[in-house]
Structures are given as C-alpha cells and as structure tokens.
CSV table of C-alpha atoms and ligand atoms in Angstrom, one decimal:
chain,number,residue,atom,x,y,z
V,1,MET,CA,54.3,14.8,-3.7
V,2,THR,CA,56.2,13.7,-6.8
V,3,ALA,CA,54.4,14.4,-10.1
V,4,ASP,CA,55.7,11.4,-11.8
V,5,ARG,CA,53.2,11.2,-14.6
V,6,ALA,CA,54.1,14.6,-16.0
V,7,VAL,CA,57.8,13.9,-16.0
V,8,GLN,CA,59.7,12.2,-18.8
V,9,ARG,CA,62.9,10.3,-18.1
V,10,VAL,CA,65.5,11.1,-20.8
V,11,THR,CA,67.0,7.9,-22.4
V,12,ARG,CA,68.4,9.3,-25.6
V,13,CYS,CA,70.6,12.4,-26.1
V,14,ARG,CA,68.4,15.3,-27.4
V,15,LEU,CA,71.1,16.3,-29.8
V,16,CYS,CA,72.6,13.1,-31.3
V,17,GLY,CA,70.2,10.5,-30.2
V,18,GLY,CA,73.0,8.5,-28.5
V,19,ALA,CA,72.0,6.2,-25.6
V,20,ASP,CA,75.3,6.5,-23.6
V,21,LEU,CA,74.2,9.1,-21.1
V,22,HIS,CA,76.4,9.3,-18.0
V,23,PRO,CA,74.4,10.8,-15.1
V,24,PHE,CA,76.8,12.8,-12.9
V,25,LEU,CA,74.7,14.9,-10.4
V,26,ASP,CA,71.4,14.2,-8.8
V,27,LEU,CA,70.0,17.2,-6.8
V,28,GLY,CA,66.8,15.3,-5.8
V,29,ALA,CA,63.2,16.1,-6.5
V,30,MET,CA,62.1,19.7,-6.1
V,31,PRO,CA,59.4,22.2,-7.3
V,32,ILE,CA,60.1,24.2,-10.5
V,33,PRO,CA,62.4,26.9,-9.2
V,34,ASN,CA,60.5,29.8,-10.7
V,35,GLY,CA,57.2,28.6,-9.2
V,36,PHE,CA,56.7,31.3,-6.6
V,37,LEU,CA,53.7,30.8,-4.3
V,38,GLU,CA,51.0,33.0,-3.0
V,39,LYS,CA,50.2,32.9,0.7
V,40,LYS,CA,46.9,31.1,0.0
V,41,ASP,CA,48.8,28.2,-1.8
V,42,LEU,CA,51.1,27.4,1.1
V,43,GLY,CA,48.9,24.6,2.6
V,44,ALA,CA,48.4,22.8,-0.8
V,45,PRO,CA,50.7,19.9,-1.8
V,46,GLU,CA,53.4,21.1,-4.1
V,47,PRO,CA,54.5,18.9,-7.0
V,48,ARG,CA,58.2,18.0,-7.1
V,49,TYR,CA,60.1,16.9,-10.1
V,50,PRO,CA,63.4,15.0,-10.3
V,51,LEU,CA,66.4,17.2,-11.0
V,52,GLY,CA,69.5,15.5,-12.3
V,53,VAL,CA,72.0,16.0,-15.0
V,54,ALA,CA,73.9,13.6,-17.4
V,55,VAL,CA,76.4,14.0,-20.2
V,56,CYS,CA,76.1,12.3,-23.5
V,57,GLU,CA,79.3,10.3,-24.1
V,58,THR,CA,78.8,10.5,-27.9
V,59,CYS,CA,78.5,14.2,-28.5
V,60,TRP,CA,79.2,15.6,-25.0
V,61,LEU,CA,76.0,17.6,-24.6
V,62,ALA,CA,75.2,17.8,-20.9
V,63,GLN,CA,71.4,17.6,-20.3
V,64,LEU,CA,68.8,16.9,-17.7
V,65,THR,CA,67.9,13.4,-16.8
V,66,HIS,CA,64.2,14.2,-16.6
V,67,VAL,CA,62.1,16.7,-18.4
V,68,VAL,CA,59.0,18.5,-17.1
V,69,PRO,CA,56.3,19.7,-19.6
V,70,ALA,CA,57.1,23.1,-20.9
V,71,GLU,CA,53.6,24.6,-20.3
V,72,LEU,CA,54.3,24.2,-16.5
V,73,MET,CA,57.3,26.5,-16.8
V,74,PHE,CA,57.0,29.2,-19.5
V,75,SER,CA,53.4,30.5,-20.0
V,76,ASN,CA,53.7,33.2,-17.3
V,77,TYR,CA,57.5,33.7,-17.1
V,78,LEU,CA,58.9,35.8,-14.3
V,79,TYR,CA,62.5,36.3,-15.4
V,80,VAL,CA,63.1,39.9,-16.6
V,81,PRO,CA,66.7,40.8,-17.3
V,82,SER,CA,66.0,44.5,-17.6
V,83,THR,CA,66.0,44.8,-13.8
V,84,SER,CA,69.7,44.5,-13.7
V,85,THR,CA,72.1,47.2,-14.9
V,86,THR,CA,74.8,44.4,-15.5
V,87,MET,CA,72.5,42.9,-18.1
V,88,LEU,CA,71.4,46.3,-19.5
V,89,ASP,CA,75.0,47.3,-20.1
V,90,HIS,CA,75.7,43.9,-21.6
V,91,PHE,CA,72.8,44.0,-24.0
V,92,GLY,CA,73.7,47.6,-25.0
V,93,ARG,CA,77.2,46.6,-25.8
V,94,LEU,CA,76.1,43.5,-27.7
V,95,ALA,CA,73.8,45.5,-29.9
V,96,ARG,CA,76.5,48.2,-30.7
V,97,ASP,CA,79.1,45.5,-31.4
V,98,LEU,CA,76.9,43.6,-33.8
V,99,ILE,CA,75.7,46.7,-35.6
V,100,THR,CA,79.3,47.7,-36.3
V,101,ARG,CA,80.7,44.2,-37.0
V,102,TYR,CA,78.0,43.3,-39.5
V,103,ARG,CA,77.4,46.9,-40.8
V,104,LEU,CA,73.7,46.7,-40.1
V,105,GLY,CA,71.6,49.6,-41.3
V,106,SER,CA,68.0,50.9,-41.1
V,107,ASP,CA,66.7,48.5,-43.7
V,108,ASP,CA,68.0,45.5,-41.8
V,109,LEU,CA,65.8,43.3,-39.7
V,110,VAL,CA,67.0,41.8,-36.3
V,111,LEU,CA,65.1,38.9,-35.0
V,112,ASP,CA,65.4,37.9,-31.3
V,113,ILE,CA,64.5,34.4,-30.3
V,114,GLY,CA,63.4,34.3,-26.7
V,115,SER,CA,63.1,38.1,-26.7
V,116,ASN,CA,61.7,38.3,-23.1
V,117,ASP,CA,60.5,41.9,-22.4
V,118,GLY,CA,62.2,43.3,-25.5
V,119,THR,CA,65.2,44.8,-23.7
V,120,LEU,CA,67.9,43.7,-26.2
V,121,LEU,CA,65.8,44.7,-29.2
V,122,THR,CA,65.2,48.2,-27.8
V,123,PHE,CA,69.0,48.9,-28.3
V,124,PHE,CA,68.8,47.9,-32.0
V,125,ARG,CA,65.6,49.9,-32.4
V,126,ARG,CA,67.2,53.0,-31.0
V,127,GLN,CA,69.8,52.7,-33.8
V,128,GLY,CA,67.0,52.7,-36.3
V,129,LEU,CA,67.0,49.0,-37.2
V,130,GLN,CA,63.9,46.9,-37.8
V,131,VAL,CA,63.2,44.5,-35.0
V,132,LEU,CA,61.0,41.5,-34.3
V,133,GLY,CA,60.8,39.6,-31.0
V,134,VAL,CA,59.6,36.0,-30.6
V,135,ASP,CA,58.7,34.8,-27.0
V,136,PRO,CA,56.0,32.4,-25.8
V,137,ALA,CA,55.5,34.3,-22.5
V,138,SER,CA,52.5,36.5,-23.2
V,139,ASN,CA,53.1,38.6,-20.1
V,140,LEU,CA,56.6,39.6,-21.3
V,141,ALA,CA,55.5,40.0,-25.0
V,142,ARG,CA,53.0,42.6,-23.7
V,143,LEU,CA,55.8,44.5,-21.9
V,144,ALA,CA,57.9,44.4,-25.0
V,145,ARG,CA,55.1,45.8,-27.2
V,146,MET,CA,54.7,48.6,-24.6
V,147,GLN,CA,58.3,49.6,-25.3
V,148,GLY,CA,57.6,49.6,-29.1
V,149,VAL,CA,59.2,46.2,-29.8
V,150,ASN,CA,57.0,44.2,-32.2
V,151,THR,CA,56.8,40.8,-30.6
V,152,LEU,CA,55.1,37.5,-31.5
V,153,ASP,CA,54.0,35.6,-28.3
V,154,VAL,CA,54.6,32.1,-29.7
V,155,LEU,CA,57.3,29.5,-29.5
V,156,PHE,CA,60.0,29.8,-32.2
V,157,SER,CA,59.8,26.9,-34.6
V,158,SER,CA,60.7,26.0,-38.2
V,159,ALA,CA,57.1,26.5,-39.2
V,160,LEU,CA,57.0,30.0,-37.7
V,161,ALA,CA,60.3,30.7,-39.4
V,162,ALA,CA,58.9,29.8,-42.8
V,163,GLU,CA,56.0,32.1,-42.2
V,164,ILE,CA,58.2,35.0,-41.2
V,165,ALA,CA,60.5,34.4,-44.1
V,166,ARG,CA,57.7,35.0,-46.6
V,167,ASN,CA,57.8,38.7,-45.6
V,168,ALA,CA,61.3,39.4,-44.4
V,169,ARG,CA,64.6,37.7,-44.0
V,170,PRO,CA,66.6,39.0,-41.0
V,171,ARG,CA,70.3,39.8,-41.5
V,172,LEU,CA,70.8,39.1,-37.8
V,173,VAL,CA,69.1,36.5,-35.5
V,174,VAL,CA,70.1,36.7,-31.9
V,175,ALA,CA,69.3,34.1,-29.2
V,176,THR,CA,70.6,35.0,-25.8
V,177,ASN,CA,70.1,32.6,-22.8
V,178,VAL,CA,67.5,30.6,-24.6
V,179,MET,CA,69.2,27.6,-26.2
V,180,ALA,CA,69.2,25.8,-22.9
V,181,HIS,CA,65.4,26.0,-22.8
V,182,VAL,CA,64.9,24.7,-26.3
V,183,SER,CA,63.4,21.2,-26.5
V,184,ASP,CA,63.9,20.6,-30.3
V,185,LEU,CA,67.3,21.9,-31.1
V,186,HIS,CA,67.2,20.6,-34.7
V,187,ASP,CA,63.9,22.3,-35.4
V,188,LEU,CA,65.3,25.6,-34.1
V,189,CYS,CA,68.4,25.3,-36.4
V,190,GLU,CA,66.3,24.4,-39.4
V,191,GLY,CA,64.2,27.4,-38.7
V,192,VAL,CA,67.1,29.8,-38.4
V,193,ARG,CA,68.7,28.5,-41.6
V,194,THR,CA,65.5,29.0,-43.7
V,195,LEU,CA,65.0,32.4,-42.1
V,196,LEU,CA,68.4,34.1,-42.3
V,197,ALA,CA,69.2,36.4,-45.2
V,198,ASP,CA,71.8,34.8,-47.5
V,199,ASP,CA,74.6,36.8,-45.8
V,200,GLY,CA,72.8,36.7,-42.4
V,201,VAL,CA,74.4,35.8,-39.1
V,202,LEU,CA,73.1,34.0,-36.0
V,203,VAL,CA,74.5,35.1,-32.7
V,204,VAL,CA,73.9,32.8,-29.7
V,205,GLU,CA,74.9,33.4,-26.1
V,206,PHE,CA,74.7,30.7,-23.4
V,207,PRO,CA,76.3,29.9,-20.0
V,208,TYR,CA,79.4,27.9,-20.8
V,209,LEU,CA,79.5,24.3,-19.5
V,210,ALA,CA,83.2,24.6,-18.8
V,211,ASP,CA,82.6,27.5,-16.5
V,212,LEU,CA,79.7,25.8,-14.9
V,213,LEU,CA,81.9,22.9,-14.0
V,214,ARG,CA,85.0,24.9,-13.1
V,215,ARG,CA,83.1,27.3,-10.9
V,216,ASN,CA,80.8,24.7,-9.3
V,217,GLU,CA,77.7,26.5,-10.6
V,218,PHE,CA,75.4,23.6,-9.7
V,219,ASP,CA,72.5,26.0,-8.9
V,220,THR,CA,72.2,26.9,-12.6
V,221,ILE,CA,71.0,23.3,-13.2
V,222,TYR,CA,67.3,23.3,-13.1
V,223,HIS,CA,64.1,22.1,-14.9
V,224,GLU,CA,64.0,25.0,-17.3
V,225,HIS,CA,67.5,24.3,-18.6
V,226,LEU,CA,67.3,21.2,-20.7
V,227,SER,CA,70.8,21.4,-22.1
V,228,TYR,CA,74.2,22.7,-20.8
V,229,PHE,CA,76.4,23.6,-23.8
V,230,SER,CA,80.0,23.5,-24.7
V,231,LEU,CA,81.2,24.5,-28.2
V,232,GLN,CA,81.6,21.1,-29.7
V,233,PRO,CA,78.0,19.9,-29.6
V,234,LEU,CA,76.8,23.2,-31.1
V,235,VAL,CA,79.3,23.0,-33.9
V,236,ARG,CA,78.0,19.6,-34.7
V,237,LEU,CA,74.4,20.6,-34.5
V,238,PHE,CA,74.9,23.6,-36.8
V,239,SER,CA,76.9,21.7,-39.3
V,240,GLN,CA,74.1,19.1,-39.6
V,241,HIS,CA,71.9,22.0,-40.7
V,242,GLY,CA,74.3,23.5,-43.2
V,243,MET,CA,75.6,26.2,-40.9
V,244,VAL,CA,79.1,26.9,-39.8
V,245,VAL,CA,80.2,28.4,-36.4
V,246,PHE,CA,82.8,30.9,-37.6
V,247,ASP,CA,83.7,32.7,-34.4
V,248,VAL,CA,83.4,32.5,-30.6
V,249,GLU,CA,83.9,34.9,-27.7
V,250,ASP,CA,84.2,34.5,-24.0
V,251,LEU,CA,81.9,36.6,-21.8
V,252,PRO,CA,81.7,37.2,-18.1
V,253,VAL,CA,77.9,37.2,-17.8
V,254,HIS,CA,76.0,34.5,-15.9
V,255,GLY,CA,79.1,33.1,-14.3
V,256,GLY,CA,80.9,32.7,-17.7
V,257,SER,CA,79.2,32.5,-21.1
V,258,LEU,CA,80.1,31.9,-24.7
V,259,ARG,CA,78.9,34.0,-27.7
V,260,ILE,CA,79.0,32.2,-31.0
V,261,HIS,CA,78.6,33.6,-34.5
V,262,ALA,CA,77.2,31.2,-37.1
V,263,GLY,CA,76.1,31.5,-40.7
V,264,ARG,CA,75.3,29.5,-43.8
V,265,ALA,CA,78.1,27.2,-44.8
V,266,GLY,CA,79.8,27.7,-48.1
V,267,ARG,CA,80.0,31.5,-48.2
V,268,GLY,CA,83.7,31.5,-47.8
V,269,ARG,CA,83.2,31.4,-44.0
V,270,THR,CA,85.5,29.2,-42.0
V,271,ALA,CA,86.1,28.7,-38.3
V,272,SER,CA,88.4,31.3,-36.7
V,273,ALA,CA,91.5,30.3,-34.8
V,274,ARG,CA,89.6,31.0,-31.6
V,275,VAL,CA,87.0,28.3,-32.6
V,276,ALA,CA,89.7,25.8,-33.4
V,277,ALA,CA,91.6,26.5,-30.1
V,278,LEU,CA,88.5,26.1,-28.0
V,279,LEU,CA,87.5,22.9,-29.7
V,280,GLU,CA,90.9,21.5,-29.0
V,281,GLU,CA,90.8,22.6,-25.3
V,282,GLU,CA,87.4,21.0,-25.0
V,283,ALA,CA,88.6,17.7,-26.5
V,284,ARG,CA,91.2,17.6,-23.7
V,285,THR,CA,89.1,18.8,-20.8
V,286,LEU,CA,85.4,18.1,-21.3
V,287,GLN,CA,85.3,14.8,-23.3
V,288,GLY,CA,85.8,12.3,-20.5
V,289,ARG,CA,83.8,11.4,-17.3
V,290,ALA,CA,86.4,12.9,-14.9
V,291,ALA,CA,85.5,16.6,-15.3
V,292,TYR,CA,81.9,15.8,-14.6
V,293,ASP,CA,82.4,13.4,-11.7
V,294,GLU,CA,84.9,15.7,-10.0
V,295,PHE,CA,82.5,18.6,-10.3
V,296,ALA,CA,79.8,16.5,-8.6
V,297,GLY,CA,82.2,15.7,-5.7
V,298,ARG,CA,83.0,19.4,-5.2
V,299,VAL,CA,79.3,20.3,-5.3
V,300,HIS,CA,78.4,17.8,-2.6
V,301,THR,CA,81.2,19.1,-0.4
V,302,ASN,CA,80.1,22.7,-0.9
V,303,MET,CA,76.5,21.9,-0.1
V,304,ALA,CA,77.5,20.3,3.2
V,305,ARG,CA,79.8,23.2,4.0
V,306,LEU,CA,77.1,25.7,3.4
V,307,VAL,CA,74.6,23.9,5.7
V,308,GLU,CA,77.4,23.6,8.4
V,309,LEU,CA,78.1,27.4,8.2
V,310,LEU,CA,74.4,28.3,8.4
V,311,GLU,CA,73.9,26.0,11.4
V,312,SER,CA,76.9,27.4,13.2
V,313,LEU,CA,75.7,31.0,12.6
V,314,LYS,CA,72.3,30.0,13.9
V,315,ALA,CA,73.9,28.5,17.0
V,316,ASP,CA,75.8,31.8,17.6
V,317,GLY,CA,72.5,33.7,17.4
V,318,ARG,CA,73.3,35.4,14.1
V,319,ARG,CA,70.5,36.2,11.7
V,320,VAL,CA,70.8,35.2,8.0
V,321,VAL,CA,68.6,36.2,5.1
V,322,GLY,CA,68.9,35.7,1.3
V,323,TYR,CA,69.4,38.1,-1.5
V,324,GLY,CA,67.9,37.7,-5.0
V,325,ALA,CA,65.0,35.2,-5.2
V,326,SER,CA,66.6,33.7,-8.3
V,327,ALA,CA,65.8,30.3,-9.7
V,328,LYS,CA,69.4,29.5,-8.7
V,329,GLY,CA,68.6,30.4,-5.1
V,330,ASN,CA,65.6,28.0,-5.1
V,331,VAL,CA,67.7,25.2,-6.4
V,332,LEU,CA,70.3,25.8,-3.7
V,333,LEU,CA,67.6,26.1,-0.9
V,334,ASN,CA,65.8,22.9,-2.0
V,335,SER,CA,68.9,20.8,-2.7
V,336,CYS,CA,70.4,21.7,0.7
V,337,ARG,CA,67.0,21.6,2.4
V,338,VAL,CA,67.5,25.1,3.9
V,339,ASP,CA,64.2,26.6,5.1
V,340,THR,CA,63.3,29.6,7.3
V,341,ARG,CA,64.9,28.1,10.3
V,342,LEU,CA,68.4,28.9,8.7
V,343,VAL,CA,67.5,31.7,6.2
V,344,GLU,CA,64.6,33.8,7.4
V,345,TYR,CA,63.5,35.4,4.1
V,346,VAL,CA,64.8,36.7,0.8
V,347,VAL,CA,64.9,40.2,-0.6
V,348,ASP,CA,64.4,40.8,-4.3
V,349,SER,CA,63.9,43.8,-6.6
V,350,ILE,CA,61.3,42.2,-8.9
V,351,PRO,CA,57.8,43.2,-7.9
V,352,TYR,CA,56.2,40.0,-9.2
V,353,LYS,CA,58.2,38.0,-6.7
V,354,GLN,CA,57.7,40.2,-3.7
V,355,TRP,CA,55.2,39.2,-1.1
V,356,ARG,CA,55.2,35.7,-2.5
V,357,PHE,CA,57.0,32.6,-1.1
V,358,THR,CA,59.9,30.6,-2.6
V,359,PRO,CA,58.9,27.2,-4.1
V,360,GLY,CA,59.6,24.2,-1.8
V,361,MET,CA,61.2,26.0,1.2
V,362,HIS,CA,58.6,28.7,1.5
V,363,LEU,CA,60.9,31.6,2.4
V,364,PRO,CA,58.9,34.9,2.1
V,365,VAL,CA,60.2,37.4,-0.5
V,366,TYR,CA,60.3,41.1,0.4
V,367,PRO,CA,61.6,44.2,-1.3
V,368,GLU,CA,65.2,45.0,-0.9
V,369,GLN,CA,64.4,47.9,1.5
V,370,LYS,CA,63.6,45.3,4.1
V,371,LEU,CA,67.4,44.9,4.7
V,372,ASP,CA,67.7,48.5,5.9
V,373,GLU,CA,64.8,48.2,8.3
V,374,ASP,CA,65.6,44.8,9.6
V,375,ARG,CA,69.4,44.8,9.7
V,376,PRO,CA,70.2,41.1,9.7
V,377,ASP,CA,73.8,40.0,10.2
V,378,TYR,CA,74.4,38.0,7.1
V,379,VAL,CA,73.1,37.9,3.6
V,380,LEU,CA,73.4,34.7,1.5
V,381,LEU,CA,73.7,35.9,-2.0
V,382,PHE,CA,71.7,33.7,-4.3
V,383,ALA,CA,72.2,36.0,-7.3
V,384,TRP,CA,76.0,35.6,-7.4
V,385,ASN,CA,76.1,36.6,-11.0
V,386,PHE,CA,75.3,40.1,-9.9
V,387,LEU,CA,77.9,40.2,-7.0
V,388,GLU,CA,79.5,43.5,-7.9
V,389,GLU,CA,76.2,45.3,-8.7
V,390,ILE,CA,74.6,44.1,-5.5
V,391,MET,CA,77.6,44.7,-3.3
V,392,ALA,CA,77.8,48.3,-4.6
V,393,LYS,CA,74.1,48.8,-4.0
V,394,GLN,CA,74.3,47.5,-0.5
V,395,ALA,CA,77.3,49.6,0.6
V,396,ALA,CA,75.4,51.0,3.6
V,397,PHE,CA,74.4,47.5,4.8
V,398,ARG,CA,78.1,46.4,4.6
V,399,ALA,CA,79.3,49.6,6.2
V,400,ARG,CA,77.1,48.8,9.2
V,401,GLY,CA,78.9,45.4,9.5
V,402,GLY,CA,76.5,43.3,7.4
V,403,ARG,CA,78.3,40.5,5.6
V,404,PHE,CA,77.7,38.5,2.4
V,405,ILE,CA,77.9,34.8,2.2
V,406,LEU,CA,78.6,33.1,-1.1
V,407,ALA,CA,78.0,29.4,-1.9
V,408,VAL,CA,79.3,29.5,-5.5
V,409,PRO,CA,82.0,28.9,-6.6
V,410,ASP,CA,82.9,28.0,-3.0
V,411,VAL,CA,81.4,28.7,0.4
V,412,ARG,CA,82.9,31.9,1.8
V,413,VAL,CA,82.0,35.0,3.8
V,414,VAL,CA,82.8,38.2,2.0
V,415,PRO,CA,84.0,40.9,4.5
K,1,JHZ,P1,68.9,35.9,-12.1
K,1,JHZ,C1,67.9,33.4,-14.9
K,1,JHZ,O1,68.2,32.7,-13.8
K,1,JHZ,C2,66.7,32.9,-15.6
K,1,JHZ,P2,67.9,33.2,-12.3
K,1,JHZ,C3,66.9,32.1,-16.8
K,1,JHZ,N1,66.3,30.8,-16.6
K,1,JHZ,C4,68.3,31.8,-17.2
K,1,JHZ,O2,68.5,31.1,-18.1
K,1,JHZ,C5,69.4,32.4,-16.5
K,1,JHZ,O3,69.0,33.6,-15.7
K,1,JHZ,C6,70.6,32.7,-17.3
K,1,JHZ,C7,67.2,39.9,-8.1
K,1,JHZ,N2,68.0,41.1,-8.0
K,1,JHZ,O4,68.8,37.0,-13.1
K,1,JHZ,C8,66.4,39.9,-9.4
K,1,JHZ,C9,67.9,41.9,-6.9
K,1,JHZ,O5,67.0,41.7,-6.1
K,1,JHZ,O6,70.3,35.6,-11.7
K,1,JHZ,C10,66.3,38.4,-9.7
K,1,JHZ,O7,65.1,37.9,-9.0
K,1,JHZ,N3,68.6,43.1,-6.8
K,1,JHZ,C11,66.3,32.8,-18.0
K,1,JHZ,O8,66.5,33.2,-11.9
K,1,JHZ,C12,67.5,37.8,-9.0
K,1,JHZ,O9,68.1,38.8,-8.2
K,1,JHZ,C13,69.6,43.4,-7.8
K,1,JHZ,O10,70.2,44.5,-7.6
K,1,JHZ,O11,68.8,32.4,-11.4
K,1,JHZ,C14,68.6,37.5,-10.0
K,1,JHZ,O12,68.2,36.4,-10.8
K,1,JHZ,C15,69.8,42.5,-8.9
K,1,JHZ,C16,70.8,42.8,-9.9
K,1,JHZ,C17,69.0,41.4,-8.9
K,1,JHZ,O13,68.1,34.8,-12.6
K,2,ZN,ZN1,74.7,13.2,-27.8
C-alpha cells in the first residue's frame, strides 16, 4: 500500500527555492523506518512512502525527493542517544569544550534545539549552567524533565524563539543531529538569530554529506532526514539571516559529521582558515553531478553484494541475525528486500523496540542477550556507527567464532 495522498513531491529546493533538482538515488517505497510494529499490527496493511534523494544544482543542498507529514514521524519518537556510551562520551566532551571555549558561567543559558531526552544538557547542568531543552516528542521531554532538564515539548520556531527571548537570551544554542529533520530552515535561522545573546554562539552538528557519499552511507537516507548538508549551503543559509559561520570541525560520530560555530555577523567575526579550506574543497568535489551519480552506482553494487552474501550463507546453512534495530537497518532491509528468510531477527538494547517488529520486513526485535542463548553464526551490524562499542561488548560472541557482517561502507565480514 502506498500512501500517496500524504506524501508531497519536492519540486523546489527547500533552501534556495531553485527548481534544478538532480535526483540521484531512489531506494523505492518503504515504511517510515522508525515505525516499529506490535504483533497485533502485523496483519494490517502498512503504508509505504517513496524514498529518494536529489541534489539542488543551484545551492548544492541534497534533499529528499518526497516528504512525509511530520506528525507521522515525530510525536512519539524512539531514538534515545543516551543508550550509547559513544554518544555519552561525545556529548560530555562537547559540553566541556564549549564551556571552556566560550567561557560560559553559571549565569549563562544554554538552549538545545531537538534536545531529545536531555542527555546533552545534563552535562551543562552539572557544570552549573542554566539549561532549556526544546523537543516536540513529549515522551522524550518527559524523560528529560525527570533528569532535571527543563524542556518545552514543542517544535522550535521563530515564534517560540521570540517568546523565549522575552525572558532570557541564551549565550549558546546547540542543535545536534536535528537540522536534517527541520522543514523550514529559514524559520529556524530567524529564530536563532532573534534569540541569541549579542555575543551568543550557535553550534550545529550534522552528518557530513561528503562522508555520506565517500563512505556509501545510503542507509542514513530516510524519510525523517529531509536534508543532507555540506558546509556551503549552510554558510549561504546563515548569511541570509545575518549570521556568519566562523569555524568548523570534523567529527567521527555518525559516520563522519561536521560541527559548525556561527554567530551574528558584524561582531568582528570572520570565517576561519578551516572554513575557507573546506569551502574550497567542496567547490571541487561536491558541486557537480559526478560525486552523486558515482555514489549511487556504488550503493547499487553494495546492495546486490549484500544480498548475494546472505543468500550464499543461507545456502551453506549458516544462521544470520541483525544487530541494532536502527532506522538505518530498516532502510537497508527494505531497500534490499531482506526479510526473516535471510536475517532471522534483530537484537537491540532499547526496551521500546524489543518484542516489536521492524517496519516492512517484520524481523522480530529481541534484547541483546538473545545472542548468548541462541548463538547464531553471523551478525549483520545495522548500527555500524557503533562498530567499536558493539564489537567490544560482544567479545564473547566473537571468541566463540561469531562473526560480524558490515554493509557500509562496503560489504565485508569482520573476523
Ligand atoms: P542509531 C539515529 O539513526 C536517529 P538510527 C536519528 N534520526 C538520526 O538523525 C541519526 O541517528 C543521526 C542499538 N544499540 O543510534 C540502539 C544496541 O542495541 O545508529 C539503537 O536502536 N546496542 C535521530 O536509528 C541502534 O542500535 C549497543 O551497544 O539509525 C543504533 O541506532 C548500541 C551502542 C546500540 O540510530
Ligand atoms: Zn538549492
């Protein structure tokens, strides 16, 4: 069943309004990849939504070709980063770095857009700073409040920003892994600009498009992620709203991310040498169709190789299961049409996902302990962004001869 009426085909770039959109990868129609099912729902028809990506040949923002209404995706959101020590360490370091770099003190307010369960803000709070989270997922806002993180469960907007600014102007606004989800980028920027204290800084982290392409991370393309950013389109966006991107850093998280620092223009802030160098590199490598079309070619090859590998393991009588019921995993399963015949089930540490079924392919999700009891031969790692953490955790499984399969960046078996 394709839910055509709810879907909007994108004909204009969401950043610059340009009409020259070059579609480069079509993953086919599939359910929303965070829509885990309960057993009672398995017989019911499941809506599928087109999943494809295009790049704007005017501003080079990569973006979905079709958009699904936000209420279908975010009202009860299941993603909780605090379940991973990789992300906890990352957020702890981020908070410490920013407190030092911007000399933040106990009178200063930090506002987190897309604050999820409040994990990042707890690190600022522990250092005595004032914090405010904004996240539309009420279930997560509740968790945040339980940790003492003041959180508004609404979508961030310029109207909300104006309201907040009447009482307090943050010296730091952070937005980690949220820009991709934002429908109205201009409204967000306008909001941040009105809200920030005069010397305030906006810090944004997002998976970097250049890494996505280079590392064949096609499974990070899904309905929730409306945009796939490189630096150039963001510099353009911020400058349209009187802000300047004055620094950029490379980060290993989520398969390669960027962290940018921006503030109001005209405070003597100018782009660092790192910003200039990266913009120059992007002009050479990302502003032409080739990078995108070649990526799509590699992805199709990898998808075919994965299915071939799973088929041959099956033919040899080997048992394969999945690890990490991530949204990425569901994109991979649905786009390669891999069901329980080739991958029996998935294990995952998040209680909300356990005892449910993956959208589309209906793999059952069990707690991680299932691996010890069941002892399958191979584990297909859907959460490749946590490779080291999960390999360390599963040392016993590996010592018994269990092996990991990776599909990203390329299909390989890890001994
Ligand atoms: P994980 C998320 O994508 C969601 P997803 C989001 N849309 C986004 O933008 C990106 O990240 C950046 C499990 N796990 O975090 C937990 C274990 O079982 O890569 C998760 O279900 N054991 C906001 O959904 C999954 O793996 C472990 O030891 O692709 C990882 O999903 C660890 C570390 C994780 O998210
Ligand atoms: Zn554009």
